[in-house]
PDB file of C-alpha atoms in Angstrom:
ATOM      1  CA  UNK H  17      14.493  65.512 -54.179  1.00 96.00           C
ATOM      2  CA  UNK H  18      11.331  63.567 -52.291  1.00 97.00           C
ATOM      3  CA  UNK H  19      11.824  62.847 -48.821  1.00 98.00           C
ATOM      4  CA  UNK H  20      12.049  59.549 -47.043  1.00 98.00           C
ATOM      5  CA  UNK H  21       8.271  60.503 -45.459  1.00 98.00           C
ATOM      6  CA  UNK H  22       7.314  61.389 -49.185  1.00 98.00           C
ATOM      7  CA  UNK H  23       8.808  58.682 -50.381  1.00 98.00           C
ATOM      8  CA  UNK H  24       6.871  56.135 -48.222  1.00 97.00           C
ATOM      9  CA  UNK H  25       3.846  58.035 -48.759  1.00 97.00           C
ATOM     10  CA  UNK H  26       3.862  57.744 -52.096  1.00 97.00           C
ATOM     11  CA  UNK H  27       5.052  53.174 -51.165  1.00 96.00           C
ATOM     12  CA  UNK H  28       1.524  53.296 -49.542  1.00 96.00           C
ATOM     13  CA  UNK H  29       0.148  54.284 -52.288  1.00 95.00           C
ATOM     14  CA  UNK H  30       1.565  51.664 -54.922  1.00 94.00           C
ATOM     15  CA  UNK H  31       0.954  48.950 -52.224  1.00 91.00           C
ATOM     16  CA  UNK H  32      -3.037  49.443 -52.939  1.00 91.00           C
ATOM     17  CA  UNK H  33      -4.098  49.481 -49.293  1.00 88.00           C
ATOM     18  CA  UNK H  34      -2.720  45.883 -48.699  1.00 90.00           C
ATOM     19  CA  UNK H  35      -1.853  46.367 -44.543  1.00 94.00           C
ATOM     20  CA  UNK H  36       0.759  43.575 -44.536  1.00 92.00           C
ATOM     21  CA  UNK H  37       2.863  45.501 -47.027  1.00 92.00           C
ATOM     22  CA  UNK H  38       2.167  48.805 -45.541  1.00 95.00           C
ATOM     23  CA  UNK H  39       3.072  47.776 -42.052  1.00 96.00           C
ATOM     24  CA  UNK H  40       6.187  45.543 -43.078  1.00 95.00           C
ATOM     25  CA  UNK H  41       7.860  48.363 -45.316  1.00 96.00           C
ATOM     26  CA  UNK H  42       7.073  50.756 -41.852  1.00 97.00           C
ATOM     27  CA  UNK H  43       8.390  48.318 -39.736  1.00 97.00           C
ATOM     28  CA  UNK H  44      11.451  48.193 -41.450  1.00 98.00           C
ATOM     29  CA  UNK H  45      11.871  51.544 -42.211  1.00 98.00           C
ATOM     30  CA  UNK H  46      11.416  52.136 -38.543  1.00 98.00           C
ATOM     31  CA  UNK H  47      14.088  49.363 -37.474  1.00 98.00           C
ATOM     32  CA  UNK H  48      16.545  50.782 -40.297  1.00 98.00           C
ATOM     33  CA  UNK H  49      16.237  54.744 -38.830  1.00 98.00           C
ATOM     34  CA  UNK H  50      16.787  53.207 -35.437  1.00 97.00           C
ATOM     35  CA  UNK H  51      20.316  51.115 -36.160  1.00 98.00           C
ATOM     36  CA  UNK H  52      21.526  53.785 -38.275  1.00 98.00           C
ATOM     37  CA  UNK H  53      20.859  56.213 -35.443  1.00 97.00           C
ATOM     38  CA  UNK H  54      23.857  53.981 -33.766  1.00 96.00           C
ATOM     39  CA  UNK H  55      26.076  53.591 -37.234  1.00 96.00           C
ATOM     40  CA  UNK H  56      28.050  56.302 -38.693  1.00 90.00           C
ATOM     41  CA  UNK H  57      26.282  56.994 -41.975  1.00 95.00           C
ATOM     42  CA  UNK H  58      25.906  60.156 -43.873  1.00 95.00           C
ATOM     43  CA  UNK H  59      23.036  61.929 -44.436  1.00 96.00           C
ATOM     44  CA  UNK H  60      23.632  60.291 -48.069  1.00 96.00           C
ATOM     45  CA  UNK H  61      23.676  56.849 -46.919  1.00 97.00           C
ATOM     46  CA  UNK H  62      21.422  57.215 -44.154  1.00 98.00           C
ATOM     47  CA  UNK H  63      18.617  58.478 -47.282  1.00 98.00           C
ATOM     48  CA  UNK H  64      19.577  55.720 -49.664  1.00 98.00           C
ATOM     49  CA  UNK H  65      19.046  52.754 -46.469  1.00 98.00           C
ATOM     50  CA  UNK H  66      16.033  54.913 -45.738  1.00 98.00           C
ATOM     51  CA  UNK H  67      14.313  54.565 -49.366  1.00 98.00           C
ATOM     52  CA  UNK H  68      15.672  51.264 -49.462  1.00 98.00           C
ATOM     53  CA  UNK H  69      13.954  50.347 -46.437  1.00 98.00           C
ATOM     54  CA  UNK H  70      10.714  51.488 -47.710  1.00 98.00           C
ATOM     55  CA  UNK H  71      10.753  50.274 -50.991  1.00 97.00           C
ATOM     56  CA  UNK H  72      12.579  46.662 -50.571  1.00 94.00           C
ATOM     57  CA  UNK H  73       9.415  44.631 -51.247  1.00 92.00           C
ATOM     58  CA  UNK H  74       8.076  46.888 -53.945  1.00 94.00           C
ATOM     59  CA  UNK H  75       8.085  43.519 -56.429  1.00 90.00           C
ATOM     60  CA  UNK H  76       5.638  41.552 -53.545  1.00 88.00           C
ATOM     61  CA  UNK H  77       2.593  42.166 -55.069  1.00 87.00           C
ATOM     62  CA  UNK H  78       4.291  41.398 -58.714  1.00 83.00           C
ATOM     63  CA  UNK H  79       6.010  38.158 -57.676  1.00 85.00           C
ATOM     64  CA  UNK H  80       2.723  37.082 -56.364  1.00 88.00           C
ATOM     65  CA  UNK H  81       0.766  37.408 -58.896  1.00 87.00           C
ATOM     66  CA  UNK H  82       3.584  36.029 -61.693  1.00 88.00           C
ATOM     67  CA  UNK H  83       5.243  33.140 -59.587  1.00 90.00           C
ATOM     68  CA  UNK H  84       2.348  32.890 -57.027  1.00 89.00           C
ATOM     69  CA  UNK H  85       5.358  33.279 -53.952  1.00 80.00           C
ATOM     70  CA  UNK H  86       7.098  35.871 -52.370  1.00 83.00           C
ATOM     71  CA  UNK H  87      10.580  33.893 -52.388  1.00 70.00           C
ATOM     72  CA  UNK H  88      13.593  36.086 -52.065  1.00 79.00           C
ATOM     73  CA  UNK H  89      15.605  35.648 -55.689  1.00 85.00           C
ATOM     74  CA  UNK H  90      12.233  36.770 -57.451  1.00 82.00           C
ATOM     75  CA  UNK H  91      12.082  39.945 -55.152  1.00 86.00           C
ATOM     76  CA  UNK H  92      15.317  40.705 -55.993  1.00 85.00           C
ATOM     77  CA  UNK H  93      15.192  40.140 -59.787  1.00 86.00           C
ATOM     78  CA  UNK H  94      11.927  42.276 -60.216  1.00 87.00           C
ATOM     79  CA  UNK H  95      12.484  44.530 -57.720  1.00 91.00           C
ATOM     80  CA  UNK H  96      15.529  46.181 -58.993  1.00 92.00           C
ATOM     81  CA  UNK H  97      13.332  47.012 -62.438  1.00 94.00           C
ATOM     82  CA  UNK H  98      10.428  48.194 -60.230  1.00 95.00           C
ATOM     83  CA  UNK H  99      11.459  50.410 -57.767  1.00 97.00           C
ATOM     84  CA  UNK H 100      13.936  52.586 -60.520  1.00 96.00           C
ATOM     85  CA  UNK H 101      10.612  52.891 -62.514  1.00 96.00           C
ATOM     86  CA  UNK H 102       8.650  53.686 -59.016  1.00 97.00           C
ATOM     87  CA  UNK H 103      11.286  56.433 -57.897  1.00 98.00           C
ATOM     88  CA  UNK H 104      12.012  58.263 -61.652  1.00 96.00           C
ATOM     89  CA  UNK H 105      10.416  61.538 -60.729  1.00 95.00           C
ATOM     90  CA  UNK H 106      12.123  61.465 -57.187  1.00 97.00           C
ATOM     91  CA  UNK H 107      14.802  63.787 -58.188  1.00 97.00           C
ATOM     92  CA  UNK H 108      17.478  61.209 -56.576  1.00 98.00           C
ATOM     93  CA  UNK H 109      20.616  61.838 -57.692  1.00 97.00           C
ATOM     94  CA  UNK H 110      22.293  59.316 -60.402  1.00 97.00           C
ATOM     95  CA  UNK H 111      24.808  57.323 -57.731  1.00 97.00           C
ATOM     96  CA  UNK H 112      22.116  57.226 -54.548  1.00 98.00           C
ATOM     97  CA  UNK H 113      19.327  55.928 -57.325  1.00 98.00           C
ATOM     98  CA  UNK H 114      21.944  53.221 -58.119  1.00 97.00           C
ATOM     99  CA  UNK H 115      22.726  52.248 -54.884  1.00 98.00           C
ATOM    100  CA  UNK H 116      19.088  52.185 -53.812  1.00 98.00           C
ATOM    101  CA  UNK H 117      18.727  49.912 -56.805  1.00 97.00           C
ATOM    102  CA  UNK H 118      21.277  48.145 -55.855  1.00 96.00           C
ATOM    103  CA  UNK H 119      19.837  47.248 -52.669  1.00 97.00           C
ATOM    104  CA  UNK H 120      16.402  46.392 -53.576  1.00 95.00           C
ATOM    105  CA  UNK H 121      18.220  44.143 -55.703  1.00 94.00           C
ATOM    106  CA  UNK H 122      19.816  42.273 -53.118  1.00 92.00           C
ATOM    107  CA  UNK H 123      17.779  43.069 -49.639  1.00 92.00           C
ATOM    108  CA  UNK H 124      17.645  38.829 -49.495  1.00 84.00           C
ATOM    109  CA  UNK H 125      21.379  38.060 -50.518  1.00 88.00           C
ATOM    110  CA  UNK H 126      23.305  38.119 -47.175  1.00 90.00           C
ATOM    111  CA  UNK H 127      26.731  36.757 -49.008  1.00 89.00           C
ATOM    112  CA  UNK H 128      28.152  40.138 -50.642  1.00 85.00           C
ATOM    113  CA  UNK H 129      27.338  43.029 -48.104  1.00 95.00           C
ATOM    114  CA  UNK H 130      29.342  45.797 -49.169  1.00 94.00           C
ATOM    115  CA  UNK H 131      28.302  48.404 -47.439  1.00 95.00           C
ATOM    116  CA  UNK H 132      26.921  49.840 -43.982  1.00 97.00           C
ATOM    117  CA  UNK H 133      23.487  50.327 -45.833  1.00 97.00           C
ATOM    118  CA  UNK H 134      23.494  47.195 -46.808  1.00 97.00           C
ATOM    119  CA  UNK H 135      24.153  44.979 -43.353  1.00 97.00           C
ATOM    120  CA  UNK H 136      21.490  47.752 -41.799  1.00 98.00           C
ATOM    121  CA  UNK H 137      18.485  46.977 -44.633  1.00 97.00           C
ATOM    122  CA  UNK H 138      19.478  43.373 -43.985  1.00 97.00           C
ATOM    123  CA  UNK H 139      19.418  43.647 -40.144  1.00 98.00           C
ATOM    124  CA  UNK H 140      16.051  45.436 -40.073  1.00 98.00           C
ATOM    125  CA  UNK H 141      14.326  43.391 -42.626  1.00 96.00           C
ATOM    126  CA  UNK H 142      15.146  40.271 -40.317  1.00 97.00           C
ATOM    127  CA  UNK H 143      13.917  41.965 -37.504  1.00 97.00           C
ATOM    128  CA  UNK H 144      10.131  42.666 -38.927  1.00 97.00           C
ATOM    129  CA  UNK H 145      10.419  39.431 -40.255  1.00 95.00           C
ATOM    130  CA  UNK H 146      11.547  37.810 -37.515  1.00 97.00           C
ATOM    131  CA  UNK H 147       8.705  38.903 -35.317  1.00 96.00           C
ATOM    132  CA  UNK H 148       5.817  38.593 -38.324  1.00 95.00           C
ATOM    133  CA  UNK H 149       6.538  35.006 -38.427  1.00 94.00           C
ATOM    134  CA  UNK H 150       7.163  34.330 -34.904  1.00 96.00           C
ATOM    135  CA  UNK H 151      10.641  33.081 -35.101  1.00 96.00           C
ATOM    136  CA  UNK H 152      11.801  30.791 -32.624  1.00 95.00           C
ATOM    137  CA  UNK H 153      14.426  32.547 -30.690  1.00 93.00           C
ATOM    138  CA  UNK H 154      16.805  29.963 -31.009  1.00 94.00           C
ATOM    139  CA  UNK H 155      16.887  30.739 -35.051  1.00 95.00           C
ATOM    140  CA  UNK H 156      16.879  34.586 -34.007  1.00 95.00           C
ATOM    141  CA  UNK H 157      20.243  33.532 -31.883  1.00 94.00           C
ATOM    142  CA  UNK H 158      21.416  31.919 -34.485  1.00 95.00           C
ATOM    143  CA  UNK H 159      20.878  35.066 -37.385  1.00 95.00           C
ATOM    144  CA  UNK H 160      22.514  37.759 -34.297  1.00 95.00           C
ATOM    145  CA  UNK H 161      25.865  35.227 -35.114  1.00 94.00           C
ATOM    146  CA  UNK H 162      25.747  34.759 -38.916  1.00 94.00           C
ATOM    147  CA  UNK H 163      23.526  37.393 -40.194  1.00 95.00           C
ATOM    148  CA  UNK H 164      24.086  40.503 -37.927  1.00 97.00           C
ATOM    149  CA  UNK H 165      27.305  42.515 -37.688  1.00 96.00           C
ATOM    150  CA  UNK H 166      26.161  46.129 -36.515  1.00 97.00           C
ATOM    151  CA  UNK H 167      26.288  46.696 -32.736  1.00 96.00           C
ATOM    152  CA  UNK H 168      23.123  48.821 -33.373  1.00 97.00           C
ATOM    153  CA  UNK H 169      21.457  45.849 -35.113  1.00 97.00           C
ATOM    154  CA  UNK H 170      22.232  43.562 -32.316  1.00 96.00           C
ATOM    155  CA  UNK H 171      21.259  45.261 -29.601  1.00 95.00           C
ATOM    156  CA  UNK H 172      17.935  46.823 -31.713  1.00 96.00           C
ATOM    157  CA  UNK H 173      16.955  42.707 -31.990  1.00 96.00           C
ATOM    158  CA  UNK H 174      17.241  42.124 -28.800  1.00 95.00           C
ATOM    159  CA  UNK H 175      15.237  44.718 -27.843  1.00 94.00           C
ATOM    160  CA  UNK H 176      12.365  43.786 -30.498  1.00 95.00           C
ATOM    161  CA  UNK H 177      12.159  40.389 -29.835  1.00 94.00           C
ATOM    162  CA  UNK H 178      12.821  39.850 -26.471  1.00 91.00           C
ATOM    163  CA  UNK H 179      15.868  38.192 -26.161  1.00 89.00           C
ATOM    164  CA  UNK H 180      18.001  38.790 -22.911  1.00 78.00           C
ATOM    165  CA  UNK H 181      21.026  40.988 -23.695  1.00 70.00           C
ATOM    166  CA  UNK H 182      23.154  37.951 -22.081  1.00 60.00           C
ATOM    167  CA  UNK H 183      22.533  35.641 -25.430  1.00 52.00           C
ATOM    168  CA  UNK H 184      24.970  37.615 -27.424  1.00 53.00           C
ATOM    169  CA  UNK H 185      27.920  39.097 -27.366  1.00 54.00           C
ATOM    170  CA  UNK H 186      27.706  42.176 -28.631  1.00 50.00           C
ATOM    171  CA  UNK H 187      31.721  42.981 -28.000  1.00 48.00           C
ATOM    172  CA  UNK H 188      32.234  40.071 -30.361  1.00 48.00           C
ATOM    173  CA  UNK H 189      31.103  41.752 -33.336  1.00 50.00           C
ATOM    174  CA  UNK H 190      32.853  44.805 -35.261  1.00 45.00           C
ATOM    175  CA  UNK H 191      31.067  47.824 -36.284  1.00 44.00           C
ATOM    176  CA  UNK H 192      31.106  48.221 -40.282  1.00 47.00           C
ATOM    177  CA  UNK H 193      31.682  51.516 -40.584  1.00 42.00           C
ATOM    178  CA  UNK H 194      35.225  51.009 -38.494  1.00 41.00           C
ATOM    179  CA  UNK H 195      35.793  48.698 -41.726  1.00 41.00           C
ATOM    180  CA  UNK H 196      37.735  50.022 -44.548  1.00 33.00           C
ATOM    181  CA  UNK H 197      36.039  47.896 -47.289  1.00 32.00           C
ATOM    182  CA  UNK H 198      32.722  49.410 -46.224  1.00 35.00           C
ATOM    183  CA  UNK H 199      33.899  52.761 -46.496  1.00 35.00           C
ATOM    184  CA  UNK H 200      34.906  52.706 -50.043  1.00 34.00           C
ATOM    185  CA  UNK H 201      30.797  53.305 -50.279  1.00 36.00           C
ATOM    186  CA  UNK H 202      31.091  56.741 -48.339  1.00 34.00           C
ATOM    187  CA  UNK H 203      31.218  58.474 -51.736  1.00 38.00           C
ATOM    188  CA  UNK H 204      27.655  57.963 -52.125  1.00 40.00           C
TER     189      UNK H 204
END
């Protein structure tokens, strides 16, 4: 099976030298490794979020060149096709290929989070986001009390971009691995 560092090696690769992609899938990767470092995940979630993190924007260059955007729904409906065909001689086994497609799939749909994984790609992805575009930190306060559930996540935002560690309550918010729905994905 390919490593995460492999893995993302082999990202660079397939994103032809274009530095925005290169540094955004980093970023996140980075920003993923960092909240799961705080989550409980096991080493078989931890390496699905972490190829999911590097891979979530594999269908960038596609959508840009077939819708001429970037928007979230056509990410999701090509990338799901792209990144099983991109990770085929990975050696990932059946279920953490699934899941990783899975995720791709749905790295911009923040209403069906089922898993740990999930909330952690989504967390991270807002984060590099979030500081690319120079969000406004009232929006950013706004996403740490809609979007973000992960103690990890919260506090690894407010940390990246700057936001005093008074503007949210972190005790507020429940960790999803003390969850049980979440933890019908441990079987991964």
């Amino acid at each position: 099976m390919k490593t995460a560092k492999e893995i993302a090696r082999d990202m660079a690769f397939y994103s032809k030298g274009n530095l925005h992609n290169i540094d955004h899938f980093l970023r996140v990767w980075g920003y993923a490794q960092d909240i799961a470092d705080g989550e409980h995940l096991s080493k078989r979630e931890r390496y699905v979020l972490e190829v999911a993190a590097i891979t979530h924007d594999i269908a960038c260059p596609l959508c840009r060149e077939k819708y001429g955007n970037t928007s979230g729904k056509n990410q999701e409906k090509e990338g799901a096709v792209l990144v099983r065909e991109f990770l085929k001689d990975a050696d990932i086994p059946a279920a953490q290929l699934e899941r990783i497609v899975f995720l791709v799939g749905h790295h911009h749909s923040f209403d069906a989070v089922d898993g740990t994984d999930y909330q952690i790609l989504l967390e991270a992805d807002y984060i590099a986001n979030a500081l690319e575009n120079h969000t406004p930190h009232s929006a950013i306060r706004q996403a740490l009390k809609t979007i973000f559930r992960t103690k990890s996540g919260i506090r690894e935002a407010q940390i990246m971009l700057h936001l005093p560690t008074s503007s949210v309550d972190v005790t507020s918010h429940t960790s999803l691995s003390d969850d049980s729905i979440y933890n019908s994905r441990r079987n991964i």
